[in-house]
Every structure is written in structure tokens, then in C-alpha cells.
């Protein structure tokens, strides 16, 4: 009898624990302050981003006071981890706006993990932004030689791998012809030099450094042909946030576009911004091609990303990417 | 019983010699090409970078953040794990009933839980503390249970025959006797907690701590050297905290050390 | 038979947890927290829908699980041998202890994820690198516990050994090791489940294994698969621990009986 009572007590404890746990899952609310000039629903923005060149406009907007001019307070961008953990930050309300690549964003929405809206574009692949590198003296001279080789990408099942699959297809190869390996970008250069992989998918400034230091050779541009001008990443908010804070989103968009225009027209501004949130020094920054900044989200191009994802079985069915583009206009 | 070398001096000297020899070996491994310098920086390069980091205005606050998260996390772990260990260790039926759950949870890597924790917690420090508690509870819990099992049954029986209740036996015999075990558990937990603090910062995002410093360093082609240098700092932090623990343990358990004639 | 039934009854807590889990996740309706029924269905489809010839394991399971477990056990044995040898040595020799202590304290505070590049540079990718990474991560609790155990040998026992003129080896195997055994086992048990965790980390840069599957599931936002992989790790950990306890009980029979019947 006492055994039963004990059992009941234990399950009661478990239930309480679960209830507490569930209560913790509510997600953060948004505190709104109405006492501001533009009638913004929320003036303080937590922006999460990866420390990549493509997020320079956020730093520029902070430094030049573009956010402030719109009535927004953005102190310091939060550096996020990529993938599921970063997405969880946005979905749980720790972040209001998050920089993310489109493949992750589309996967999240398509798999029902969260509802997201794209409120701005960060980066579109332009020639010179990314490169497929091989070791000095490697027999690999073109994509056709990739058969049976190991290709390093920074993240499995993401932009890099998707672009590779498309490139392989254009060259008459399939996913079965290569082995993908995950490597963080800073480790690729050394790993390539020590034969841990045959081909490395690298962005700038990593590929330039690999070339100048180890004599690594560029075999191909990963974004070419069907993936030319491929949209890489954008800024996301949750659907819920977008609905509740249309004016804040519009203010963010205006500041972002202004900062992106600065980044496009004056690369010196980007070079000055980079050391503030990355460990890319000025000298390395000057080597970079940049030029992938973009001010508009292009629905047709975004749909191309989703279609490629369906073609290469990232998604089970066709996905309508236009549903993710934020269209709410606040005036 | 040999003379106990008490002079801290010699421990320091020996330790320094040991470290220097180790560093020379590591440097030689790089210079002789056993470890490719293309893939991993030379020991000397790492050390120079690690020293230079002190001048980096972002770095020391990061170290402080990691330390605070670590300390809070470890304190929370001790508060949770020691009483739980005492309960499970002294009431075997509960331990047996919960064992499937604890043994199931224990090998689940906290690294895998970080995305889920990121979703549950809306505060980063809370999340860090929670991850630390999850991962470093186990060494304390297990050591406490083992420690209680190792208590001298004669002492317990003696007290019991004098009419002391189970709680008194627990507090007067079992706890003091298991204390060195628990202390070892806490010391192991302390290093696990440090690893978790850095890993959560690294994989869970945020702008503070050694982990985020490493995350930002990944943006640079020279990142590897910076990452290893920051890791060296994590190791130093572990070295210092462990030293503090050992020192405290020796003071508190002097009676135990003398009783068993420990060779230190 | 009775023993078996009793053993099963001891697992009563498992269905309780499953039901609570199912109900709370259903109430939550969060994609990040799928209900266990969905996770189990996903696991079944992915890993346990193979032919009866292979115990219903799919190629996916056979291509990943045995490799991972093999590496884990190899690394655990390696760390056990190295850790006990080293631990007992520094436990008995204060001089050696003073020389290597800072290095050990430093080494075990290094986060293994941050050490991966070093192991990759030395061993490239592959089984050797993974085994070393796991062993490096789990050797510390073994060293500590072995050292503590060897250090705290009852002086009376050592005196007795001296009176009986035991040789060094005899003293090691008859007095020191047996006396340190409970602590060594505590260390080995800790390192066994730690090894599972390290296995996952070591397989991040691999192309097969349970860790790779977990990584892939995270990347693809396959949350049910992600949870499923964690369940596999949990079950694996539980089984390994049970086997370990069984072995430990056999090995320590004399110890507890000696303690319990101080005749």
C-alpha cells in the first residue's frame, strides 16, 4: 500500500516538473512602448546574426545611426549559432530579427518548426564571393573531376551542399559521386592542405587566404549557371512578430535598405565595419570582392531556392516560397 | 611513512618543470611535422596569441562571463545533486526505481540538447546554468551514491544501536564518511561545468563568454589560432579552479587524509 | 523466470514517464517537442523496419550503430587501461603527481569540441581520430578516481603487506588495486556514459555513425529524428550501464561482503 502511495507521489512530482517545463516554453513576449514618434510597436530590437561579411549593413546601420533615426534602439547585434539552435532563439523570442540563410529558413517553415517572414535580403551570390578550392598540384581541374572525391562544406544539407548538387548535375554527376564532409570554414584551409578532403567550398575571405598562404587553386565558382545570382541569406522575423509589429518591421526595413545602399556604394564602409563584429582584419577585408549585398527580396529567385530544395529531396513536396515574403506595409 | 613534502615550493617547481617539458614536446611535434602546421598552429604561436588576447578589450570580459556562468552553474548543481545523491544513496528503493530514468538521461549529450534548451529558455544565462546542471549533476550524484555505499557498516550499526535515527546516522556517519567521495565528484563536475559553459556559449549563440569569442573567431581565416588560444584560456581557468578545489579539500578533509595516511 | 519478471517490474517508471511525456507534448503542440509516439514511429521507419534476417534493423541502422558502438568501446577500454595505470602511478608517487598534475588539470578543462581541430590535424578523419578524441575526453574521471583510490589505501593494509614481505607487484595487485577498486569502478562508470557523449562529438566530422545522424537531423530540422537519435543514445547508455553494473557487482563481491560482515 505504501508502495502505491509512493508511486503516486513520484508521478505527482514528475507532473509538476513537466508543468513547470511546459510553462517555460511560452516564449518571450514583446514589450511595447507607445510613447515614441513613429508610433512603433516595439522600439528595442534584438538582432541576431552570424559574424559574416554579409551582415555588415547591420553594423553600419548601428554606427551611422540609421536605426536611431527610425526610432529603433539596437545596441549590439547578438552573434548566433547557425542551424537549429539559432532558429530556436528567434522562435523563443530571444531575438526579434535574425539573419539566416534561406535554406534553413525554408526548411524551418516547410517542416512546420515555425512560421517565418523574410523582411530583408542580406546576400546574393556574385562571382568571387564563393569558390571551390583544391590543393596546390591537385589533379582536379574541373567539376567533372570531382567523381569519387570528398567535398567539404560548412554545413550538411545547406546552401553549400545544395549549390554543389546543382553544379554536379550540370556536369553530369550526382550526389552519389562525391562524399560530403562537414568542416568549419577556418579549419578548411589546413584540412585541405593536409589531404583531409579533396575539394573545399569556401567563401571569401577564406579562399583568398588559402590561395595566398598555401597556394590553393580555385577550380570553379559554385554559384554558376542555374544557381547564378543565388539568394543566400536574408533577415527573418516570426510571423507573429510581423503581425504585431508592422511599424517596427517597416522601420527596420528602411534602416536596413539605407545601410545596404551604403555598403554597396562604399566598400570602405564595409571594411571599417567588419573588424567590429568579426575577427576579419582590415588588410584581409581589403582583399575581398564583396558585392553580394542586395536591397530587395526577389520572389522569383527565392522560389528557385525552394525548387532546388525539392529537386534534391531536401523537401518532400513543392514549397511556395512567396508565402514567406513579408508584404505588410505600415504607413 | 615517508616525510610529507609540505613545501608548496617544490610542488610549484615540479609543476613548472612538467609544463615546460610538455610544451617543448608539443612544439617539437609541430616543428618536426608530426602535427602539420598547416592544420594546427605551433605551440609557440598559440602561446603568443593567448598572451596577446589579454590586450583585446573584448576578451577579458568574455573570460569573466564564462567564469560567472560556470560558478552559478556549479553552485546550482551542488545544490541539486548532493541532496539528490544522499536521498538516492540512502534509500535504495528510490534509487532502483529512478535508475532507468537517470541512466537513460545521463548519456544524452548536452550538445544535442542545446537547440532544445535554446527554445525553452528565454534567458541565455539561465540556459547556460541549466545545461551545466544537466551535465555536471551526474559525477556528483554517482560519487555521492558510491560514497554512501562505502560507509563503514560497523560505524553505522554502532550509532544505530545507541538509538540514533536514520537521519542522525546519515548526518553523523554517512555524510562525513562520503564527503571525500562527494568532493571528488564536485571537482570532476567543476571541469564538466566549464566545458559546458564554453560549449553552450559556442553552440547556443549569444554575445558573451569564451564560447562566443570562439564563434566570432570562426569568421576569420586566422581563426584557428585564435580558437586554440582561447581554448588555452579555458584550460587555465580549469587549472586555477581545480587548484582552489584541491586546496579546499585538503583543508577540510585533513582528518581523512591523516586517517588513511594519504601519500601527499 | 521470477527474476526476469521482477526485473521488468522494476522498469515501471518507464511507462509512467512515457505517458506524461506524450500528454504534455500533445498539450504543448510545439514542433521542437514532438510527442514520443511520433518519435517512436519515426525511429521505427528509419531504423527498425528491416528484414527479420537482420533483426529488423535497416541498412541505415546497420551502417551506423555498430561502428559507433565499436569505437566507443575501443576508446573506453583504451581510456580504462591508460587511466588506471596512470592514475595508480600518480596516486602512489607524490613526485610524479607534482610533475604532471598541472598538465592533467589543464588537459581536462579543455572543451573537447574545441580540441577537434587538433585531433583532426594529427590523425585526419577516421576511426583512429574518433577513438582518440573519445578516449581523451573520458580518461580524466578514471585517472582521478584511480589516483584518489590508490592514494587512500589503508596504511594498516600496507603495513601488513610489508610484514609479509610482499613484492612490489604483489603489493600492487593484492593491496593497492583491490583497495582502489570501488573508486576505479566509479570512474569507469562515469567515463562510460561520458564516452557516449564524446562519441557524438567525435562523429560530427564523420560521414557515418550515430553522431553523424544526429548532426544531419539537426541540419535538416528533422526534429523527430533528432529526438529519436537521443533516445537511441539514452537506451544505449542504459544498456551499457546495466552491463557495467553486472560486471561491477561480480568484481566487487568480496569488497562489499568484506565490508558488510566484519567478522
PDB file of C-alpha atoms in Angstrom, chain B residues 30 53 58 60 63 81 86 89 101 132 149-150 158 170 174 184 194 228 253 258 262-264:
ATOM      1  CA  UNK B  30      54.835  20.814 -34.698  1.00  0.00           C
ATOM      2  CA  UNK B  53      44.453  38.206 -26.100  1.00  0.00           C
ATOM      3  CA  UNK B  58      36.558  42.105 -25.763  1.00  0.00           C
ATOM      4  CA  UNK B  60      38.745  39.534 -20.634  1.00  0.00           C
ATOM      5  CA  UNK B  63      36.512  35.190 -19.692  1.00  0.00           C
ATOM      6  CA  UNK B  81      22.910  16.931  -6.907  1.00  0.00           C
ATOM      7  CA  UNK B  86      22.084  11.495  -0.446  1.00  0.00           C
ATOM      8  CA  UNK B  89      22.156   6.658  -1.862  1.00  0.00           C
ATOM      9  CA  UNK B 101      15.451   7.350 -15.923  1.00  0.00           C
ATOM     10  CA  UNK B 132      25.647  22.928 -16.713  1.00  0.00           C
ATOM     11  CA  UNK B 149      27.777   2.608  -0.240  1.00  0.00           C
ATOM     12  CA  UNK B 150      31.346   2.652   1.004  1.00  0.00           C
ATOM     13  CA  UNK B 158      27.166   1.258  16.378  1.00  0.00           C
ATOM     14  CA  UNK B 170      23.129   9.880   7.725  1.00  0.00           C
ATOM     15  CA  UNK B 174      27.382   8.576   6.256  1.00  0.00           C
ATOM     16  CA  UNK B 184      35.934  14.344  -5.826  1.00  0.00           C
ATOM     17  CA  UNK B 194      33.461  24.607 -17.534  1.00  0.00           C
ATOM     18  CA  UNK B 228      43.136  27.364 -29.842  1.00  0.00           C
ATOM     19  CA  UNK B 253      39.499  16.658   4.847  1.00  0.00           C
ATOM     20  CA  UNK B 258      45.639  11.594   8.112  1.00  0.00           C
ATOM     21  CA  UNK B 262      47.389   9.570   2.056  1.00  0.00           C
ATOM     22  CA  UNK B 263      50.671   9.927   0.277  1.00  0.00           C
ATOM     23  CA  UNK B 264      50.603  13.645  -0.228  1.00  0.00           C
TER      24      UNK B 264
END
